[in-house]
XYZ file of C-alpha atoms in Angstrom:
583
model
C -64.170 -114.530 44.720
C -63.341 -111.346 46.603
C -60.315 -111.184 48.873
C -59.025 -108.378 51.051
C -56.526 -106.232 49.097
C -54.980 -103.355 51.004
C -53.576 -101.840 47.819
C -56.924 -101.632 46.012
C -57.642 -98.144 44.596
C -61.066 -97.006 43.268
C -61.306 -95.791 39.678
C -60.542 -92.115 39.216
C -58.493 -91.809 42.411
C -54.872 -92.158 43.256
C -53.064 -93.421 46.286
C -53.953 -96.066 48.816
C -57.555 -96.376 50.020
C -57.880 -96.196 53.823
C -58.239 -99.633 55.296
C -61.637 -98.938 56.824
C -63.078 -97.701 53.474
C -62.480 -100.925 51.607
C -65.844 -102.590 50.815
C -64.822 -105.954 52.252
C -63.611 -104.344 55.464
C -66.817 -102.354 55.793
C -68.859 -105.532 55.409
C -66.916 -107.227 58.193
C -67.231 -104.176 60.440
C -70.989 -104.169 59.872
C -71.143 -107.879 60.659
C -69.222 -107.316 63.892
C -71.517 -104.476 64.935
C -74.721 -106.408 64.235
C -73.402 -109.568 65.920
C -72.346 -107.629 69.035
C -75.738 -105.963 69.264
C -77.662 -109.210 68.846
C -75.509 -111.396 71.095
C -74.432 -109.026 73.875
C -77.100 -106.297 74.079
C -80.410 -107.525 72.618
C -80.860 -110.361 75.178
C -81.353 -107.788 77.947
C -84.565 -106.724 76.215
C -85.948 -110.232 76.720
C -85.145 -111.206 80.324
C -86.106 -114.698 81.517
C -89.190 -114.794 83.723
C -89.002 -118.326 85.118
C -87.029 -118.439 88.392
C -83.975 -120.679 88.141
C -80.493 -121.002 89.544
C -78.714 -119.114 86.788
C -76.760 -115.938 86.223
C -78.969 -115.065 83.243
C -82.091 -115.014 85.433
C -80.296 -113.066 88.152
C -79.380 -110.188 85.837
C -82.217 -110.372 83.309
C -80.195 -111.663 80.353
C -82.186 -113.647 77.769
C -79.626 -116.357 77.119
C -81.922 -118.124 74.656
C -82.160 -114.919 72.591
C -78.366 -114.756 72.457
C -78.137 -118.394 71.333
C -80.691 -117.960 68.551
C -79.090 -114.678 67.508
C -75.736 -116.414 67.075
C -77.274 -119.095 64.852
C -79.302 -116.736 62.667
C -76.556 -114.130 62.355
C -74.105 -116.829 61.295
C -76.503 -118.154 58.637
C -77.174 -114.613 57.391
C -73.443 -113.907 57.189
C -72.889 -117.072 55.135
C -75.574 -116.008 52.648
C -74.237 -112.434 52.496
C -70.663 -113.537 51.881
C -71.762 -115.976 49.167
C -73.850 -113.262 47.494
C -71.002 -110.713 47.617
C -68.540 -113.358 46.356
C -66.483 -113.147 49.520
C -65.169 -116.454 50.758
C -62.214 -118.526 51.791
C -59.825 -120.049 49.307
C -60.313 -123.777 49.626
C -57.298 -126.057 49.805
C -56.700 -127.818 46.488
C -57.119 -131.618 46.533
C -53.399 -132.260 45.793
C -52.544 -130.316 48.956
C -55.032 -132.243 51.096
C -52.797 -134.893 52.590
C -54.037 -137.710 54.788
C -53.198 -138.463 58.382
C -51.455 -141.761 59.123
C -53.198 -144.164 61.469
C -50.226 -143.863 63.799
C -51.541 -140.439 64.853
C -54.794 -142.041 65.948
C -52.824 -144.753 67.749
C -50.781 -142.201 69.716
C -53.914 -140.235 70.679
C -55.580 -143.467 71.778
C -52.562 -144.454 73.859
C -52.632 -141.084 75.639
C -56.350 -141.489 76.400
C -55.826 -145.017 77.760
C -52.943 -143.945 80.020
C -54.881 -140.934 81.324
C -58.017 -142.911 82.171
C -56.087 -145.881 83.501
C -54.316 -143.656 86.017
C -56.917 -141.090 87.077
C -59.832 -143.482 86.610
C -58.132 -146.111 88.734
C -57.420 -143.613 91.514
C -61.035 -142.416 91.488
C -62.373 -145.982 91.447
C -60.493 -146.946 94.618
C -60.908 -143.593 96.391
C -64.548 -144.213 97.372
C -65.330 -140.509 97.134
C -67.964 -138.530 95.244
C -66.067 -137.380 92.158
C -67.566 -134.833 89.723
C -69.616 -136.059 86.767
C -68.413 -139.652 87.098
C -70.264 -140.056 90.392
C -73.416 -138.511 88.910
C -73.544 -141.320 86.348
C -72.664 -143.977 88.907
C -75.317 -142.759 91.343
C -78.135 -142.722 88.794
C -77.163 -146.027 87.184
C -76.819 -147.532 90.663
C -80.425 -146.624 91.420
C -81.529 -148.615 88.390
C -79.396 -151.602 89.345
C -80.317 -151.603 93.026
C -83.934 -150.373 93.061
C -84.997 -151.226 89.495
C -86.062 -147.593 89.134
C -87.363 -146.561 85.707
C -85.223 -144.159 83.677
C -86.739 -140.653 83.268
C -89.788 -141.637 85.343
C -88.085 -142.451 88.648
C -84.564 -141.275 87.781
C -83.520 -137.850 86.552
C -81.073 -138.107 83.671
C -80.024 -135.199 81.484
C -78.926 -137.261 78.477
C -80.095 -139.980 76.142
C -80.586 -143.583 77.304
C -77.464 -144.806 75.508
C -75.259 -142.867 77.941
C -77.177 -144.530 80.781
C -77.245 -148.146 79.651
C -73.697 -148.105 78.243
C -71.958 -148.031 81.655
C -74.625 -150.320 83.102
C -73.737 -152.911 80.462
C -70.073 -152.830 81.486
C -70.976 -152.995 85.179
C -73.087 -156.126 84.612
C -70.565 -157.811 82.298
C -67.497 -157.110 84.427
C -69.079 -157.830 87.820
C -68.466 -161.625 87.544
C -64.784 -160.821 86.989
C -64.618 -159.056 90.341
C -64.551 -155.504 89.015
C -66.718 -153.165 91.049
C -69.052 -150.576 89.561
C -66.593 -147.599 89.639
C -63.899 -149.607 87.849
C -66.357 -150.943 85.265
C -67.600 -147.417 84.665
C -64.060 -146.226 83.965
C -63.612 -149.038 81.444
C -66.830 -148.011 79.695
C -65.666 -144.387 79.616
C -62.287 -145.349 78.147
C -63.899 -147.434 75.404
C -66.236 -144.551 74.546
C -63.329 -142.119 74.392
C -61.442 -144.414 72.018
C -64.518 -144.698 69.800
C -64.783 -140.904 69.848
C -61.173 -140.546 68.736
C -61.883 -142.829 65.789
C -64.956 -140.789 64.869
C -63.171 -137.428 65.030
C -60.236 -138.909 63.087
C -62.609 -139.841 60.269
C -64.308 -136.423 60.313
C -61.018 -134.511 60.175
C -59.678 -136.808 57.467
C -62.717 -135.948 55.333
C -62.271 -132.164 55.548
C -60.463 -130.045 52.908
C -57.446 -129.342 55.111
C -53.729 -129.601 54.569
C -52.002 -132.527 56.230
C -50.400 -130.158 58.709
C -53.724 -128.678 59.799
C -55.296 -132.121 60.013
C -52.559 -133.048 62.442
C -53.129 -129.867 64.434
C -56.869 -130.560 64.544
C -56.369 -134.168 65.628
C -53.885 -133.218 68.333
C -56.185 -130.496 69.604
C -59.271 -132.697 69.635
C -57.326 -135.389 71.485
C -57.085 -133.002 74.432
C -60.837 -133.439 74.739
C -60.288 -136.996 75.974
C -58.144 -135.782 78.879
C -61.020 -134.139 80.733
C -60.568 -134.613 84.490
C -64.326 -134.715 85.206
C -64.451 -138.293 83.853
C -68.033 -137.984 82.680
C -69.637 -139.733 79.713
C -71.190 -136.362 78.912
C -67.795 -134.912 77.932
C -66.687 -137.280 75.182
C -65.733 -136.820 71.552
C -68.183 -139.554 70.613
C -71.078 -137.473 71.866
C -70.043 -134.207 70.268
C -68.361 -135.337 67.031
C -70.855 -137.989 65.970
C -73.261 -135.646 64.110
C -70.469 -134.347 61.867
C -68.900 -137.726 61.150
C -72.368 -139.128 60.551
C -73.244 -136.504 57.944
C -69.900 -136.838 56.171
C -70.121 -140.639 56.085
C -73.765 -140.889 55.049
C -73.416 -138.322 52.259
C -70.489 -140.322 50.881
C -72.785 -143.315 50.305
C -74.327 -143.968 46.891
C -78.000 -143.392 46.173
C -80.702 -141.151 47.551
C -82.674 -143.961 49.189
C -79.667 -145.474 50.932
C -78.725 -142.087 52.302
C -82.289 -141.377 53.414
C -82.558 -144.673 55.297
C -79.218 -144.032 56.984
C -80.297 -140.510 57.941
C -83.398 -141.917 59.631
C -81.474 -144.583 61.550
C -78.786 -142.104 62.538
C -81.436 -139.718 63.882
C -82.580 -142.398 66.327
C -78.968 -142.949 67.398
C -78.391 -139.216 67.944
C -81.473 -138.840 70.136
C -80.422 -141.945 72.075
C -77.177 -140.198 73.005
C -78.405 -136.672 73.722
C -81.326 -134.450 72.636
C -79.232 -131.637 71.157
C -77.490 -134.109 68.856
C -80.851 -135.023 67.369
C -81.743 -131.373 66.790
C -78.389 -130.543 65.184
C -78.272 -133.683 63.047
C -81.837 -133.216 61.783
C -80.979 -129.659 60.758
C -77.844 -130.771 58.926
C -79.573 -133.645 57.145
C -82.493 -131.418 56.179
C -80.223 -128.707 54.781
C -78.287 -131.288 52.782
C -81.482 -132.788 51.339
C -82.902 -129.403 50.363
C -79.661 -128.355 48.715
C -79.378 -131.571 46.713
C -83.039 -131.348 45.653
C -82.540 -127.773 44.440
C -79.192 -128.285 42.704
C -80.046 -131.647 41.107
C -83.652 -130.636 40.367
C -84.651 -133.984 41.813
C -87.463 -134.068 44.358
C -86.374 -137.505 45.555
C -83.741 -135.807 47.666
C -86.524 -134.392 49.838
C -86.613 -137.889 51.317
C -83.340 -136.988 53.039
C -85.186 -134.098 54.704
C -88.071 -136.303 55.785
C -85.923 -139.176 57.043
C -84.875 -137.480 60.333
C -88.536 -136.699 61.006
C -89.380 -140.364 60.550
C -86.481 -141.200 62.866
C -87.883 -138.731 65.401
C -91.281 -140.441 65.262
C -89.706 -143.852 65.807
C -87.580 -142.452 68.643
C -90.705 -140.986 70.268
C -92.188 -144.475 70.433
C -88.981 -146.137 71.624
C -87.888 -143.515 74.141
C -91.295 -142.627 75.534
C -92.976 -139.475 76.748
C -90.780 -139.002 79.814
C -87.693 -138.541 77.626
C -89.216 -135.591 75.781
C -90.543 -134.081 79.002
C -86.941 -134.186 80.207
C -85.902 -132.292 77.061
C -88.415 -129.530 77.748
C -87.420 -129.293 81.390
C -83.741 -128.839 80.606
C -84.603 -126.101 78.148
C -85.862 -124.053 81.084
C -82.584 -122.226 81.711
C -80.959 -123.781 84.786
C -77.337 -122.597 85.054
C -77.708 -120.444 81.922
C -74.868 -117.946 81.824
C -74.397 -114.399 80.628
C -72.510 -114.265 77.338
C -69.542 -111.969 77.841
C -66.343 -111.329 75.936
C -64.338 -113.959 77.755
C -61.565 -115.698 75.775
C -63.278 -119.061 75.305
C -66.559 -117.395 74.288
C -64.807 -115.005 71.913
C -63.125 -117.925 70.132
C -66.429 -119.765 69.771
C -68.289 -116.689 68.493
C -65.549 -115.812 65.986
C -65.605 -119.368 64.672
C -69.407 -119.474 64.472
C -70.202 -116.006 63.132
C -67.151 -115.158 61.008
C -64.879 -118.022 59.998
C -67.413 -120.817 59.486
C -69.574 -118.708 57.128
C -66.390 -117.549 55.388
C -65.403 -121.184 54.801
C -68.852 -122.259 53.592
C -69.254 -119.295 51.238
C -65.933 -120.115 49.598
C -66.677 -123.835 49.435
C -70.091 -123.339 47.818
C -68.662 -120.912 45.271
C -66.000 -123.395 44.288
C -67.867 -126.710 44.339
C -71.455 -125.661 43.608
C -73.724 -128.696 43.523
C -71.068 -130.843 45.248
C -71.115 -128.631 48.344
C -74.091 -130.387 49.961
C -72.151 -132.377 52.591
C -70.304 -129.297 53.831
C -73.555 -127.327 54.031
C -75.057 -130.129 56.097
C -71.975 -130.138 58.317
C -72.206 -126.360 58.759
C -75.893 -126.401 59.763
C -75.298 -129.285 62.178
C -72.384 -127.359 63.688
C -74.604 -124.298 64.152
C -77.201 -126.502 65.809
C -74.674 -127.531 68.452
C -73.493 -123.993 69.284
C -76.452 -123.196 71.622
C -75.414 -126.127 73.822
C -72.134 -124.318 74.453
C -73.595 -120.852 74.916
C -76.184 -122.089 77.398
C -73.730 -122.816 80.206
C -70.964 -120.558 78.827
C -68.217 -122.459 80.640
C -64.989 -123.608 79.000
C -65.819 -127.286 78.523
C -69.284 -126.722 77.060
C -68.066 -124.092 74.619
C -65.202 -126.281 73.419
C -67.123 -129.527 72.975
C -70.269 -127.949 71.556
C -68.114 -125.790 69.297
C -66.126 -128.652 67.727
C -68.032 -128.326 64.439
C -67.529 -124.593 63.919
C -63.952 -124.826 65.200
C -63.106 -127.424 62.543
C -64.797 -125.312 59.866
C -62.725 -122.354 61.020
C -59.610 -124.336 60.099
C -61.089 -124.902 56.640
C -61.399 -121.119 56.368
C -57.670 -120.542 56.973
C -56.263 -123.752 55.500
C -55.140 -122.240 52.173
C -53.565 -119.142 53.702
C -49.990 -118.731 54.857
C -49.939 -115.478 56.800
C -49.788 -114.181 60.335
C -53.584 -114.125 60.763
C -53.991 -117.788 59.895
C -51.135 -118.641 62.251
C -52.739 -116.645 65.055
C -56.065 -118.398 64.559
C -54.491 -121.860 64.561
C -52.787 -120.931 67.834
C -56.128 -119.819 69.304
C -57.688 -123.058 68.075
C -55.110 -125.043 70.045
C -55.462 -122.810 73.102
C -59.237 -123.336 73.157
C -58.810 -127.065 73.775
C -55.880 -126.838 76.178
C -57.576 -124.070 78.154
C -60.888 -125.951 78.435
C -59.165 -128.978 79.962
C -56.695 -127.033 82.095
C -59.422 -124.791 83.551
C -61.308 -127.798 84.889
C -58.134 -129.382 86.220
C -57.440 -126.179 88.154
C -61.054 -125.856 89.341
C -61.114 -129.379 90.800
C -57.483 -129.452 91.930
C -58.237 -130.097 95.653
C -60.430 -133.097 94.781
C -57.892 -134.410 92.275
C -55.138 -134.180 94.881
C -57.268 -136.241 97.257
C -57.897 -139.095 94.865
C -54.365 -139.149 93.442
C -52.684 -139.094 96.855
C -55.241 -141.403 98.423
C -55.529 -138.994 101.363
C -59.328 -138.777 101.457
C -60.800 -136.329 103.934
C -62.803 -138.261 106.587
C -66.546 -137.604 106.757
C -66.829 -138.487 110.490
C -70.377 -139.833 110.089
C -71.028 -142.706 112.511
C -73.422 -144.818 110.449
C -73.962 -147.381 113.235
C -75.001 -144.649 115.672
C -77.169 -143.081 112.989
C -78.995 -146.377 112.537
C -79.485 -146.699 116.300
C -80.898 -143.178 116.676
C -83.323 -143.581 113.780
C -84.280 -147.145 114.615
C -83.477 -148.214 111.071
C -86.089 -145.849 109.598
C -85.778 -144.332 106.133
C -83.537 -141.279 105.707
C -83.647 -138.783 102.836
C -80.636 -136.724 101.742
C -81.437 -133.738 99.509
C -77.764 -132.744 99.431
C -74.669 -134.732 98.563
C -73.647 -137.495 100.945
C -70.237 -139.167 101.156
C -70.157 -142.317 99.028
C -69.313 -144.435 102.095
C -72.337 -143.175 104.004
C -74.722 -143.524 101.059
C -73.589 -147.091 100.372
C -73.882 -148.076 104.044
C -77.399 -146.636 104.341
C -78.361 -148.351 101.091
C -77.102 -151.722 102.293
C -79.084 -151.575 105.539
C -82.204 -150.355 103.694
C -82.323 -146.883 105.236
C -81.374 -144.660 102.310
C -84.377 -143.136 100.526
C -83.113 -142.060 97.094
C -84.933 -139.367 95.195
C -85.592 -138.555 91.576
C -82.538 -136.282 91.412
C -78.931 -137.088 92.152
C -78.877 -134.951 95.306
C -79.081 -131.283 94.188
C -77.899 -131.789 90.611
C -80.332 -130.423 88.010
C -82.979 -129.581 90.614
C -82.276 -125.859 90.894
C -85.671 -124.527 89.922
C -89.033 -124.315 91.654
C -90.514 -127.570 90.244
C -87.309 -129.424 91.096
C -87.254 -128.105 94.651
C -90.934 -128.841 95.158
C -90.341 -132.422 94.056
C -87.456 -132.785 96.520
C -89.625 -131.410 99.338
C -92.412 -133.858 98.469
C -89.901 -136.722 98.597
C -88.609 -135.553 101.991
C -92.114 -135.604 103.445
C -92.479 -139.290 102.582
C -89.826 -140.349 105.134
C -89.413 -139.651 108.868
C -85.799 -138.456 108.802
C -83.597 -136.243 106.652
C -79.850 -135.478 106.680
C -78.718 -131.930 105.930
C -75.192 -130.502 105.810
C -74.473 -128.745 109.103
C -72.579 -125.900 107.460
C -73.994 -123.551 104.820
C -75.356 -125.867 102.142
C -76.491 -123.195 99.719
C -73.615 -123.955 97.401
C -75.383 -122.492 94.371
C -75.807 -119.015 95.876
C -75.779 -116.445 93.070
C -75.014 -113.444 95.269
C -77.089 -110.447 96.305
C -78.357 -107.431 94.405
C -75.310 -105.341 95.273
C -72.887 -107.566 93.417
C -71.939 -106.393 89.938
C -70.515 -108.056 86.892
C -68.495 -106.616 84.036
C -69.876 -107.061 80.527
C -67.544 -107.198 77.536
C -64.724 -105.865 79.720
C -65.443 -102.286 78.630
C -66.430 -101.073 82.064
C -70.161 -101.531 81.453
C -71.747 -102.923 84.598
C -75.164 -104.124 85.578
C -76.851 -104.947 88.841
C -78.557 -108.204 89.650
C -82.317 -107.933 89.364
C -83.353 -111.304 90.760
C -81.922 -113.770 93.230
C -83.182 -117.341 93.248
C -81.500 -119.566 95.791
C -82.918 -123.052 95.635
C -81.452 -123.862 99.048
C -83.799 -121.380 100.676
C -86.881 -123.425 99.759
C -85.439 -126.474 101.496
C -84.334 -124.326 104.419
C -87.865 -123.003 104.849
C -89.272 -126.532 104.698
C -86.910 -127.760 107.430
C -87.604 -124.766 109.686
C -91.354 -125.244 109.374
C -91.891 -128.996 109.353
C -88.773 -130.666 110.816
C -87.120 -130.895 114.242
C -83.372 -131.126 114.840
C -82.239 -134.434 116.400
C -78.437 -134.692 116.443
C -75.261 -133.837 114.528
C -73.352 -136.564 112.697
C -69.973 -135.321 111.503
C -70.672 -132.577 109.012
C -74.397 -133.389 108.833
C -77.443 -132.734 111.011
C -80.265 -135.246 111.394
C -83.821 -133.876 111.401
C -87.074 -135.681 112.268
C -90.374 -134.762 110.693
C -92.723 -133.039 113.140
């Protein structure tokens, strides 16, 4: 196995070889150049053509090309490093200590305290709060109106994340706990389950006891996310890796194949990208075992996720898969730049993860199947982080490659490994802290209990409209929405207000829903909160002074604005909202 040796001297020469002329260094420089070209530059040659509310559409950056480039470059690097016998030294089994259960207990206690405090304050605040209120609003539609999931209700995730909080709401209602409080209990239980899952996954990796502790501490920060959404949980993002490691530890090809098929259904029930990543990992594991063992029975492990997909298609229905295709359209897709959180993810995915896998395969040969499956599953999750490009998505979607990056440095005791471990910790702390800072005004409201008044006179609103139905394309205060719902006036739509509707089909659906009722409430002030800016605004790419100008501007609010100007008449202002009547 080749390792970087700064004192290496070619035959027939004397003295030290320049650092940049060493073969290993040249390989890494070539990898960096190709990766930069494919991830940062090539996507501009394939600009998106479908209008959507996203920075990538605005500037002509093919985000999907960048995502696929990251995956394929990483896989190519892993093969190249294995072929050139370049790879990480893998920690010897005697050095691979185990974490005590007390570490899991302390992480669980921190998660409980965090959710008990912030969740309680949000539950009694009666205010629309980030992702938590998105789940509560959509689940509430099902409970109140018996609306059908995916057909009548937009939902960006699998049905398990929908029916899980609903179960707690139904069970805890007889005990006097209202829906927001029951939701927070369901979130806390899911976070605790996620901690157990990530604990098992980390325990199974070839890491020193010290690095296992670092990994567990870092991952525990993921449970302290202030958005309080079921979409940001360790259970969702760590389950594919724990599943592969657990299933491959079972005895027998047929037992493993059956478990792979059942697990595929579970993954798709949580979120579509989990199913894609898990199927890739299981398939890679099955192919590797079939090739190394010369036993075609292991191909059953490749086929099992496909069988699970077929069963899931029957159970979940057509609307679920139409939702998958719709969310692949590019809403909120970002431009991949050399920002700190993106740099950490790309280094882990393109450099350190392949370095770890190449070394592991060289050392363990035919026994390396589980780690190969873990690596492919981790790569399958990376696009979910690069799509939005924000701190939380890159951290959670990058959990797999981040853990593999620790495997890459586990056996080394030098400054570079120390620096990477520090960056690993920073990635988690920064992802949580950035959101806490972003939503600081809202957090201060719910923690202090000093909720800003909405000044909407619901009784007067009912009198003016004569109790007729009212649509609300944009976010309403929770108090107003609940009051209108109770008196039968609120006309809910497919979307949770503007969330996930920022494309032409989404806006057209909202306009069609508005036309079915006589009245609509719009924010009085500028409601185009997703404005992407005009063509004169510039962004910096890679922080090297390279700039580009926006080519397209798609503001979904303009379509609704045009509809109101053409077909609706202003009636009266109610607090921060204006009531319109259909002409």
